[in-house]
């Protein structure tokens, strides 16, 4: 059993949750199985009345965190912007029915869709297509769960838990973390959770695609050294860079 329980109140489309991904990567890298992260869907917007506000928030979050974004998906130039984040929240709840790891992996795919791939993710077809990118997820079961009243009720319960909270918000062992993601890593460390040696960049990529900011956070390397290490891996054909969203998303070589 994990020594520390972290609850993340979030939304797949929340730009500041995307910006907090390096902090979560660091916690997962440093504490591994000593920390269990549970994601509560807080429902950022039932209706997105001003997509340009989302665009600007995404750019602000990128500037503050170093996480790349391609905010053009909210500009409507290449297609219709997402109208509501509630369908994506429901989809995460449906994926969580297949286990926490599947739910977390699906949440990550949606985050990348919103902030790196200019995806419109507010219809069952689009959300089912995103599910195809999650290894181990049962697509047929997901499609049924996505439309079920049980998932709607589960999302409703999440909305009640997150009512009034700014996103992202976090609890550590039941205590609210002040100052959000900035203080989350310190709050986890203060519990005395068992830490391990930080991984090398290749090991970070083995756990899934990561940005330069996430690799730097997970390895503890300064940004220039992390970037140098990643390009060295690429030159050795041990990593694959994908230029996207004004930055690079790194993949393990396949």
XYZ file of N, CA and C in Angstrom:
762
model
N 0.835 -1.194 0.000
C 0.000 0.000 0.000
C 0.875 1.250 0.000
N 0.437 2.278 -0.760
C 1.206 3.516 -0.854
C 1.257 4.215 0.495
N 2.396 4.843 0.762
C 2.563 5.605 2.000
C 1.826 6.941 1.948
N 1.671 7.496 0.764
C 1.098 8.828 0.610
C -0.001 8.775 -0.454
N -1.120 9.401 -0.149
C -2.215 9.507 -1.097
C -2.359 10.957 -1.543
N -2.216 11.174 -2.837
C -2.376 12.506 -3.428
C -3.664 12.511 -4.232
N -4.496 13.497 -3.984
C -5.697 13.701 -4.793
C -5.476 14.933 -5.647
N -5.623 14.768 -6.941
C -5.476 15.866 -7.892
C -6.850 16.237 -8.420
N -7.296 17.457 -8.118
C -8.554 17.974 -8.641
C -8.229 18.683 -9.944
N -8.772 18.192 -11.037
C -8.263 18.619 -12.332
C -9.339 18.526 -13.398
N -8.960 18.810 -14.603
C -9.805 18.695 -15.786
C -8.858 18.448 -16.951
N -9.217 17.574 -17.883
C -8.302 17.286 -18.996
C -7.889 18.516 -19.790
N -8.765 19.532 -19.845
C -8.470 20.723 -20.639
C -7.889 21.864 -19.828
N -7.692 21.688 -18.539
C -7.191 22.776 -17.705
C -5.742 23.109 -18.072
N -5.455 24.319 -18.525
C -4.084 24.652 -18.927
C -3.103 24.624 -17.769
N -3.550 24.994 -16.564
C -2.644 25.010 -15.430
C -2.410 23.599 -14.893
N -3.331 22.685 -15.159
C -3.066 21.276 -14.847
C -2.006 20.726 -15.800
N -2.081 21.117 -17.066
C -1.036 20.741 -18.022
C 0.315 21.291 -17.556
N 0.304 22.510 -17.060
C 1.538 23.132 -16.574
C 2.087 22.433 -15.337
N 1.243 21.742 -14.586
C 1.690 21.059 -13.367
C 2.223 19.659 -13.624
N 2.159 19.182 -14.856
C 2.622 17.830 -15.167
C 4.085 17.583 -14.776
N 5.015 18.542 -14.942
C 6.388 18.282 -14.488
C 6.475 17.976 -12.994
N 5.664 18.647 -12.182
C 5.683 18.375 -10.739
C 5.223 16.960 -10.456
N 4.159 16.527 -11.118
C 3.668 15.165 -10.910
C 4.682 14.132 -11.399
N 5.356 14.436 -12.507
C 6.411 13.537 -12.990
C 7.522 13.396 -11.954
N 7.878 14.508 -11.320
C 8.937 14.455 -10.319
C 8.508 13.582 -9.135
N 7.288 13.756 -8.692
C 6.792 12.956 -7.572
C 6.785 11.478 -7.930
N 6.308 11.153 -9.114
C 6.264 9.750 -9.531
C 7.665 9.172 -9.698
N 8.610 9.993 -10.185
C 9.974 9.521 -10.363
C 10.683 9.331 -9.027
N 10.461 10.252 -8.109
C 11.196 10.232 -6.852
C 10.620 9.247 -5.839
N 9.285 9.094 -5.854
C 8.657 8.285 -4.811
C 7.999 7.013 -5.325
N 7.836 6.899 -6.629
C 7.338 5.681 -7.262
C 6.106 5.137 -6.545
N 6.157 3.876 -6.136
C 4.997 3.215 -5.543
C 4.669 3.702 -4.139
N 5.503 4.571 -3.570
C 5.200 5.118 -2.251
C 4.076 6.145 -2.300
N 3.755 6.625 -3.501
C 2.717 7.638 -3.675
C 1.666 7.129 -4.649
N 0.413 7.268 -4.270
C -0.712 6.946 -5.154
C -1.443 8.241 -5.490
N -1.632 8.491 -6.782
C -2.301 9.711 -7.231
C -3.689 9.358 -7.746
N -4.707 10.001 -7.195
C -6.086 9.829 -7.630
C -6.551 11.123 -8.291
N -7.180 10.990 -9.459
C -7.618 12.170 -10.199
C -9.125 12.347 -10.064
N -9.515 13.522 -9.587
C -10.922 13.894 -9.449
C -11.246 14.901 -10.542
N -12.299 14.614 -11.323
C -12.666 15.479 -12.438
C -13.522 16.640 -11.946
N -12.955 17.849 -12.015
C -13.594 19.012 -11.420
C -14.491 19.784 -12.380
N -14.470 19.436 -13.661
C -15.359 20.098 -14.605
C -15.042 21.574 -14.788
N -14.044 21.858 -15.591
C -13.592 23.239 -15.776
C -14.680 24.120 -16.373
N -15.387 23.612 -17.378
C -16.382 24.456 -18.055
C -17.477 23.602 -18.679
N -18.716 23.760 -18.170
C -19.851 23.091 -18.817
C -20.008 23.606 -20.238
N -19.802 24.909 -20.391
C -19.845 25.529 -21.708
C -18.705 26.524 -21.821
N -17.904 26.394 -22.863
C -16.790 27.315 -23.096
C -17.305 28.436 -23.981
N -17.625 29.548 -23.373
C -18.218 30.669 -24.112
C -17.166 31.482 -24.857
N -15.919 31.464 -24.359
C -14.861 32.263 -24.976
C -13.605 31.409 -25.147
N -13.490 30.680 -26.256
C -12.302 29.840 -26.473
C -11.003 30.631 -26.453
N -11.054 31.917 -26.833
C -9.825 32.711 -26.840
C -9.285 32.907 -25.424
N -10.162 32.902 -24.441
C -9.696 32.971 -23.058
C -8.905 31.726 -22.696
N -9.355 30.560 -23.180
C -8.599 29.325 -22.983
C -7.249 29.417 -23.681
N -7.240 29.977 -24.884
C -5.998 30.147 -25.629
C -4.997 30.974 -24.831
N -5.450 32.097 -24.312
C -4.556 32.981 -23.571
C -4.092 32.327 -22.270
N -4.978 31.609 -21.598
C -4.588 30.906 -20.374
C -3.537 29.847 -20.675
N -3.689 29.176 -21.809
C -2.700 28.185 -22.193
C -1.335 28.790 -22.432
N -1.306 29.942 -23.069
C -0.028 30.616 -23.310
C 0.601 31.080 -22.002
N -0.220 31.583 -21.076
C 0.292 31.985 -19.767
C 0.871 30.789 -19.018
N 0.159 29.664 -19.059
C 0.625 28.458 -18.365
C 1.925 27.951 -18.967
N 2.036 28.034 -20.294
C 3.260 27.601 -20.969
C 4.443 28.471 -20.570
N 4.204 29.776 -20.520
C 5.286 30.702 -20.159
C 5.762 30.462 -18.738
N 4.841 30.099 -17.847
C 5.202 29.904 -16.444
C 5.877 28.570 -16.184
N 5.576 27.565 -16.997
C 6.028 26.197 -16.694
C 7.066 25.642 -17.649
N 7.184 26.195 -18.843
C 8.053 25.608 -19.856
C 7.401 24.464 -20.615
N 6.148 24.152 -20.290
C 5.435 23.107 -21.028
C 4.983 23.667 -22.373
N 5.272 22.994 -23.465
C 4.860 23.506 -24.770
C 3.352 23.437 -24.933
N 2.791 24.352 -25.671
C 1.380 24.310 -26.041
C 1.247 24.727 -27.497
N 0.243 24.178 -28.150
C -0.192 24.669 -29.450
C -1.628 25.132 -29.239
N -1.776 26.392 -28.922
C -3.073 26.933 -28.532
C -3.981 27.211 -29.724
N -3.522 26.930 -30.938
C -4.344 27.234 -32.111
C -5.637 26.434 -32.140
N -5.674 25.315 -31.400
C -6.909 24.544 -31.332
C -8.056 25.311 -30.715
N -7.734 26.345 -29.935
C -8.773 27.156 -29.303
C -9.101 28.388 -30.122
N -8.393 28.569 -31.234
C -8.643 29.737 -32.062
C -9.688 29.516 -33.134
N -9.978 28.253 -33.432
C -11.013 27.943 -34.396
C -10.611 28.113 -35.843
N -9.334 28.336 -36.113
C -8.908 28.570 -37.495
C -8.879 27.274 -38.287
N -8.512 26.181 -37.646
C -8.388 24.904 -38.356
C -9.554 23.967 -38.068
N -10.544 24.426 -37.352
C -11.669 23.582 -37.002
C -12.425 24.175 -35.828
N -13.444 23.476 -35.374
C -14.277 23.965 -34.285
C -13.590 23.774 -32.948
N -13.502 24.816 -32.117
C -12.937 24.632 -30.780
C -13.850 23.748 -29.928
N -13.276 23.124 -28.933
C -14.053 22.326 -27.987
C -15.064 23.228 -27.282
N -16.318 22.766 -27.197
C -17.393 23.588 -26.629
C -17.577 23.382 -25.135
N -17.174 22.226 -24.619
C -17.361 21.916 -23.206
C -16.287 20.926 -22.780
N -15.827 21.042 -21.538
C -14.857 20.064 -21.035
C -15.543 18.910 -20.309
N -16.860 18.998 -20.115
C -17.564 17.945 -19.384
C -17.493 16.579 -20.079
N -17.654 16.505 -21.408
C -17.531 15.192 -22.048
C -16.175 14.532 -21.805
N -15.105 15.313 -21.829
C -13.773 14.747 -21.571
C -13.667 14.244 -20.137
N -14.266 14.981 -19.193
C -14.267 14.523 -17.797
C -15.018 13.203 -17.667
N -16.164 13.093 -18.316
C -16.920 11.845 -18.307
C -16.085 10.704 -18.889
N -15.342 11.013 -19.941
C -14.521 9.982 -20.578
C -13.423 9.484 -19.646
N -12.826 10.391 -18.877
C -11.813 9.965 -17.915
C -12.435 9.059 -16.864
N -13.637 9.416 -16.395
C -14.311 8.554 -15.423
C -14.573 7.172 -16.027
N -14.930 7.124 -17.295
C -15.155 5.837 -17.954
C -13.859 5.034 -18.033
N -12.755 5.687 -18.359
C -11.461 4.996 -18.423
C -11.033 4.511 -17.046
N -11.315 5.279 -16.010
C -10.940 4.878 -14.654
C -11.630 3.595 -14.216
N -12.752 3.251 -14.843
C -13.437 1.996 -14.533
C -12.555 0.784 -14.843
N -11.553 0.992 -15.704
C -10.646 -0.095 -16.070
C -9.356 -0.056 -15.256
N -9.323 0.764 -14.222
C -8.177 0.816 -13.321
C -7.541 2.188 -13.285
N -6.909 2.533 -12.167
C -6.291 3.855 -12.042
C -5.228 4.136 -13.097
N -4.421 3.131 -13.423
C -3.354 3.349 -14.407
C -3.935 3.640 -15.785
N -4.989 2.927 -16.170
C -5.639 3.177 -17.454
C -6.253 4.568 -17.460
N -6.904 4.932 -16.353
C -7.497 6.260 -16.267
C -6.469 7.357 -16.379
N -5.328 7.195 -15.710
C -4.273 8.204 -15.757
C -3.677 8.306 -17.159
N -3.493 7.166 -17.821
C -2.937 7.171 -19.177
C -3.897 7.851 -20.155
N -5.179 7.596 -19.985
C -6.165 8.228 -20.867
C -6.230 9.739 -20.607
N -6.170 10.132 -19.347
C -6.142 11.558 -19.012
C -4.962 12.242 -19.702
N -3.828 11.588 -19.693
C -2.644 12.160 -20.349
C -2.861 12.313 -21.847
N -3.475 11.325 -22.479
C -3.749 11.426 -23.912
C -4.649 12.624 -24.202
N -5.643 12.840 -23.364
C -6.523 13.988 -23.569
C -5.784 15.301 -23.355
N -4.930 15.370 -22.327
C -4.156 16.597 -22.110
C -3.318 16.917 -23.349
N -2.645 15.914 -23.878
C -1.842 16.149 -25.076
C -2.730 16.557 -26.243
N -3.911 15.966 -26.337
C -4.830 16.326 -27.414
C -5.241 17.783 -27.343
N -5.605 18.241 -26.156
C -6.039 19.626 -25.992
C -4.905 20.620 -26.219
N -3.696 20.307 -25.689
C -2.656 21.325 -25.616
C -1.490 21.133 -26.581
N -1.432 19.981 -27.237
C -0.368 19.777 -28.213
C -0.877 19.469 -29.618
N -2.077 18.894 -29.717
C -2.524 18.365 -31.004
C -3.753 19.080 -31.569
N -4.161 20.160 -30.931
C -5.276 20.981 -31.429
C -6.537 20.156 -31.633
N -6.766 19.177 -30.770
C -7.896 18.273 -30.926
C -9.172 18.876 -30.353
N -10.287 18.575 -30.986
C -11.614 18.910 -30.473
C -12.147 17.663 -29.780
N -12.266 17.712 -28.481
C -12.556 16.509 -27.689
C -13.816 16.716 -26.854
N -14.945 16.756 -27.550
C -16.206 16.914 -26.834
C -17.331 16.076 -27.423
N -16.978 15.064 -28.209
C -17.974 14.153 -28.762
C -17.569 12.718 -28.465
N -18.542 11.793 -28.382
C -18.196 10.389 -28.132
C -17.210 9.829 -29.152
N -17.391 10.167 -30.429
C -16.492 9.626 -31.456
C -15.060 10.078 -31.219
N -14.861 11.362 -30.921
C -13.510 11.873 -30.698
C -12.896 11.260 -29.454
N -13.680 11.088 -28.415
C -13.166 10.536 -27.161
C -12.871 9.048 -27.296
N -13.662 8.341 -28.066
C -13.377 6.923 -28.334
C -12.122 6.791 -29.189
N -11.937 7.687 -30.141
C -10.719 7.648 -30.956
C -9.487 7.875 -30.087
N -9.573 8.800 -29.127
C -8.452 9.047 -28.216
C -8.135 7.811 -27.390
N -9.150 7.044 -27.047
C -8.951 5.839 -26.229
C -8.109 4.794 -26.947
N -8.087 4.846 -28.272
C -7.292 3.872 -29.032
C -5.792 4.058 -28.821
N -5.407 5.187 -28.251
C -3.986 5.463 -28.020
C -3.527 5.050 -26.627
N -4.397 4.375 -25.883
C -4.059 3.937 -24.524
C -3.863 2.428 -24.530
N -2.625 1.947 -24.398
C -2.397 0.501 -24.377
C -3.162 -0.163 -23.231
N -3.814 -1.264 -23.553
C -4.510 -2.026 -22.526
C -5.935 -1.595 -22.267
N -6.370 -0.477 -22.857
C -7.743 -0.031 -22.646
C -8.684 -0.814 -23.563
N -9.761 -1.332 -22.983
C -10.771 -2.081 -23.724
C -11.733 -1.075 -24.360
N -11.610 -0.883 -25.669
C -12.393 0.134 -26.353
C -13.884 -0.122 -26.326
N -14.294 -1.377 -26.481
C -15.719 -1.690 -26.483
C -16.337 -1.400 -25.121
N -15.662 -1.804 -24.065
C -16.159 -1.519 -22.716
C -16.182 -0.019 -22.457
N -15.148 0.679 -22.908
C -15.075 2.128 -22.723
C -16.259 2.818 -23.387
N -16.602 2.412 -24.607
C -17.701 3.038 -25.340
C -19.024 2.857 -24.601
N -19.222 1.702 -24.001
C -20.452 1.453 -23.236
C -20.464 2.291 -21.963
N -19.339 2.273 -21.237
C -19.264 3.027 -19.980
C -19.445 4.524 -20.215
N -18.897 5.021 -21.316
C -18.960 6.453 -21.596
C -20.403 6.954 -21.661
N -21.299 6.100 -22.082
C -22.702 6.482 -22.254
C -23.590 6.054 -21.088
N -23.001 5.516 -20.037
C -23.800 4.947 -18.954
C -24.180 5.995 -17.910
N -25.310 5.750 -17.246
C -25.744 6.646 -16.176
C -24.818 6.542 -14.967
N -24.191 5.379 -14.781
C -23.270 5.208 -13.652
C -22.082 6.159 -13.766
N -21.568 6.351 -14.979
C -20.442 7.264 -15.177
C -20.892 8.705 -14.970
N -22.093 9.040 -15.422
C -22.621 10.382 -15.187
C -22.736 10.656 -13.688
N -23.173 9.644 -12.930
C -23.281 9.806 -11.476
C -21.904 9.943 -10.838
N -20.929 9.181 -11.331
C -19.567 9.263 -10.789
C -18.968 10.639 -11.049
N -19.209 11.179 -12.226
C -18.724 12.525 -12.523
C -19.430 13.555 -11.648
N -20.719 13.370 -11.434
C -21.449 14.268 -10.553
C -20.870 14.276 -9.150
N -20.468 13.099 -8.663
C -19.850 13.017 -7.339
C -18.513 13.746 -7.324
N -17.753 13.642 -8.413
C -16.488 14.376 -8.505
C -16.727 15.884 -8.485
N -17.753 16.336 -9.193
C -18.061 17.767 -9.206
C -18.358 18.278 -7.798
N -19.078 17.479 -7.024
C -19.385 17.878 -5.650
C -18.112 17.959 -4.807
N -17.206 17.000 -4.976
C -15.952 16.997 -4.209
C -15.102 18.211 -4.534
N -15.159 18.653 -5.779
C -14.275 19.741 -6.229
C -14.933 21.109 -6.195
N -16.169 21.175 -5.738
C -16.907 22.433 -5.782
C -16.129 23.558 -5.077
N -15.965 24.665 -5.775
C -15.330 25.838 -5.197
C -13.816 25.860 -5.255
N -13.194 24.803 -5.771
C -11.738 24.745 -5.807
C -11.188 25.366 -7.092
N -10.081 26.058 -6.971
C -9.347 26.502 -8.154
C -8.577 25.308 -8.704
N -8.403 25.286 -10.012
C -7.686 24.177 -10.635
C -6.300 24.625 -11.097
N -5.313 23.716 -10.901
C -5.430 22.445 -10.171
C -5.313 22.654 -8.662
N -5.962 21.779 -7.906
C -5.803 21.731 -6.456
C -5.392 20.322 -6.060
N -4.764 20.212 -4.882
C -4.243 18.923 -4.454
C -4.475 18.719 -2.960
N -4.715 17.481 -2.587
C -4.694 17.047 -1.190
C -3.569 16.040 -1.035
N -2.869 16.100 0.086
C -1.849 15.100 0.414
C -2.229 14.493 1.760
N -2.540 13.218 1.733
C -3.006 12.514 2.940
C -4.137 13.273 3.628
N -5.053 13.768 2.817
C -6.240 14.420 3.335
C -6.103 15.886 3.650
N -4.905 16.458 3.554
C -4.684 17.874 3.869
C -4.542 18.665 2.570
N -5.239 19.780 2.468
C -5.158 20.623 1.290
C -3.788 21.271 1.192
N -3.206 21.221 -0.002
C -1.902 21.831 -0.263
C -2.122 23.270 -0.691
N -1.572 24.189 0.037
C -1.674 25.590 -0.327
C -0.689 25.895 -1.458
N -1.045 26.832 -2.303
C -0.213 27.258 -3.434
C -0.118 26.199 -4.525
N -1.028 25.222 -4.520
C -1.148 24.304 -5.642
C 0.108 23.511 -5.949
N 0.366 23.366 -7.270
C 1.456 22.510 -7.724
C 2.816 22.982 -7.235
N 2.972 24.281 -7.007
C 4.266 24.794 -6.582
C 4.716 24.181 -5.264
N 3.760 23.847 -4.397
C 4.098 23.321 -3.074
C 3.850 21.820 -2.960
N 3.357 21.199 -4.032
C 2.962 19.795 -3.936
C 4.140 18.878 -3.639
N 5.239 19.030 -4.374
C 6.390 18.150 -4.166
C 6.931 18.264 -2.747
N 6.981 19.487 -2.221
C 7.460 19.681 -0.851
C 6.526 19.039 0.155
N 5.207 19.109 -0.111
C 4.241 18.502 0.801
C 4.377 16.984 0.826
N 4.622 16.386 -0.328
C 4.821 14.931 -0.374
C 6.112 14.563 0.349
N 7.185 15.295 0.111
C 8.463 15.004 0.778
C 8.333 15.139 2.287
N 7.513 16.096 2.738
C 7.369 16.332 4.171
C 6.672 15.183 4.887
N 6.005 14.301 4.146
C 5.356 13.147 4.778
C 6.362 12.076 5.197
N 7.606 12.196 4.697
C 8.601 11.175 4.986
C 8.509 9.969 4.076
N 7.804 10.120 2.968
C 7.674 9.012 2.015
C 9.045 8.551 1.548
N 9.141 7.270 1.247
C 10.404 6.673 0.832
C 10.795 7.154 -0.557
N 11.912 7.837 -0.642
C 12.400 8.342 -1.921
C 13.387 7.352 -2.529
N 13.573 7.462 -3.821
C 14.551 6.619 -4.508
C 15.430 7.508 -5.380
N 16.482 6.912 -5.905
C 17.375 7.671 -6.780
C 16.624 8.101 -8.028
N 16.829 9.342 -8.435
C 16.130 9.845 -9.611
C 16.601 9.125 -10.867
N 15.688 8.909 -11.813
C 16.032 8.149 -13.016
C 16.828 8.967 -14.021
N 17.381 8.266 -14.989
C 18.026 8.903 -16.127
C 16.959 9.229 -17.183
N 17.255 10.140 -18.112
C 16.246 10.521 -19.108
C 15.645 9.349 -19.867
N 16.443 8.375 -20.244
C 15.902 7.237 -20.990
C 14.850 6.497 -20.187
N 15.042 6.390 -18.883
C 14.071 5.706 -18.034
C 12.776 6.498 -17.931
N 12.866 7.815 -17.942
C 11.664 8.648 -17.921
C 10.838 8.395 -19.176
N 11.499 8.349 -20.321
C 10.789 8.141 -21.581
C 10.202 6.738 -21.666
N 10.816 5.794 -21.007
C 10.289 4.429 -21.024
C 8.915 4.355 -20.375
N 8.616 5.320 -19.495
C 7.322 5.345 -18.817
C 6.254 6.063 -19.631
N 6.641 6.681 -20.749
C 5.682 7.378 -21.590
C 6.261 8.654 -22.150
N 5.630 9.226 -23.175
C 6.122 10.466 -23.775
C 6.249 11.576 -22.742
N 7.248 12.430 -22.918
C 7.494 13.501 -21.956
C 8.080 14.706 -22.674
N 7.786 15.877 -22.141
C 8.385 17.108 -22.637
C 9.749 17.310 -21.987
N 10.505 18.249 -22.514
C 11.794 18.565 -21.908
C 11.619 19.025 -20.463
N 10.593 19.824 -20.199
C 10.339 20.295 -18.834
C 10.074 19.124 -17.898
N 9.347 18.124 -18.363
C 9.043 16.969 -17.526
C 10.283 16.120 -17.277
N 11.110 15.949 -18.287
C 12.334 15.169 -18.110
C 13.274 15.882 -17.148
N 13.393 17.198 -17.277
C 14.245 17.949 -16.360
C 13.751 17.803 -14.924
N 12.422 17.873 -14.725
C 11.867 17.753 -13.376
C 12.070 16.346 -12.829
N 11.818 15.337 -13.637
C 11.888 13.958 -13.165
C 13.310 13.515 -12.862
N 14.276 14.028 -13.591
C 15.671 13.623 -13.411
C 16.439 14.528 -12.457
N 15.888 15.718 -12.183
C 16.602 16.692 -11.359
C 17.700 17.421 -12.102
N 17.756 17.254 -13.418
C 18.790 17.913 -14.216
C 18.367 19.338 -14.562
N 19.316 20.280 -14.600
C 18.993 21.604 -15.132
C 18.515 21.464 -16.576
N 17.663 22.386 -16.997
C 17.067 22.275 -18.332
C 18.119 22.061 -19.433
N 19.212 22.839 -19.505
C 20.172 22.625 -20.596
C 20.768 21.217 -20.588
N 21.065 20.681 -19.405
C 21.629 19.328 -19.343
C 20.598 18.281 -19.730
N 19.354 18.488 -19.323
C 18.304 17.550 -19.709
C 18.111 17.557 -21.221
N 18.093 18.752 -21.794
C 17.915 18.864 -23.241
C 19.101 18.240 -23.978
N 20.305 18.472 -23.484
C 21.489 17.871 -24.099
C 21.412 16.353 -24.031
N 21.015 15.820 -22.890
C 20.919 14.369 -22.735
C 19.877 13.782 -23.685
N 18.769 14.486 -23.863
C 17.722 13.983 -24.746
C 18.166 13.989 -26.202
N 18.834 15.047 -26.639
C 19.307 15.078 -28.024
C 20.425 14.067 -28.246
N 21.218 13.797 -27.202
C 22.228 12.747 -27.316
C 21.567 11.391 -27.510
N 20.494 11.141 -26.766
C 19.738 9.900 -26.961
C 19.176 9.822 -28.378
N 18.690 10.959 -28.887
C 18.132 10.975 -30.235
C 19.205 10.663 -31.269
N 20.405 11.226 -31.095
C 21.502 10.957 -32.036
C 21.934 9.502 -31.998
N 21.731 8.867 -30.847
C 22.052 7.445 -30.711
C 20.855 6.555 -31.052
N 19.797 7.151 -31.588
C 18.572 6.435 -31.952
C 17.930 5.734 -30.752
N 18.122 6.315 -29.568
C 17.513 5.770 -28.353
C 16.311 6.592 -27.901
N 16.025 7.678 -28.603
C 14.861 8.506 -28.323
C 14.412 9.140 -29.626
N 13.128 9.468 -29.675
C 12.570 10.078 -30.892
C 11.905 11.401 -30.537
N 12.419 12.522 -31.074
C 11.783 13.812 -30.813
C 10.622 14.059 -31.767
N 9.520 14.550 -31.220
C 8.381 14.949 -32.036
C 8.178 16.450 -31.820
N 8.450 17.226 -32.851
C 8.276 18.672 -32.732
C 6.783 18.992 -32.781
N 6.301 19.618 -31.723
C 4.876 19.829 -31.603
C 4.599 20.919 -30.594
N 3.577 21.706 -30.829
C 3.126 22.686 -29.855
C 4.183 23.696 -29.434
N 5.037 24.109 -30.343
C 6.052 25.077 -29.979
C 7.194 24.499 -29.170
N 7.318 23.194 -29.141
C 8.384 22.542 -28.387
C 8.606 21.135 -28.911
N 9.041 20.252 -28.017
C 9.349 18.868 -28.390
C 8.674 17.934 -27.409
N 8.019 16.919 -27.923
C 7.525 15.810 -27.116
C 8.425 14.626 -27.417
N 9.061 14.100 -26.366
C 10.042 13.035 -26.528
C 9.418 11.672 -26.316
N 9.802 10.726 -27.196
C 9.321 9.353 -27.104
C 10.502 8.405 -26.987
N 10.301 7.311 -26.303
C 11.310 6.249 -26.326
C 11.400 5.693 -27.738
N 12.590 5.306 -28.153
C 12.767 4.738 -29.483
C 11.998 3.426 -29.588
N 11.396 3.194 -30.746
C 10.651 1.953 -30.957
C 11.233 1.183 -32.122
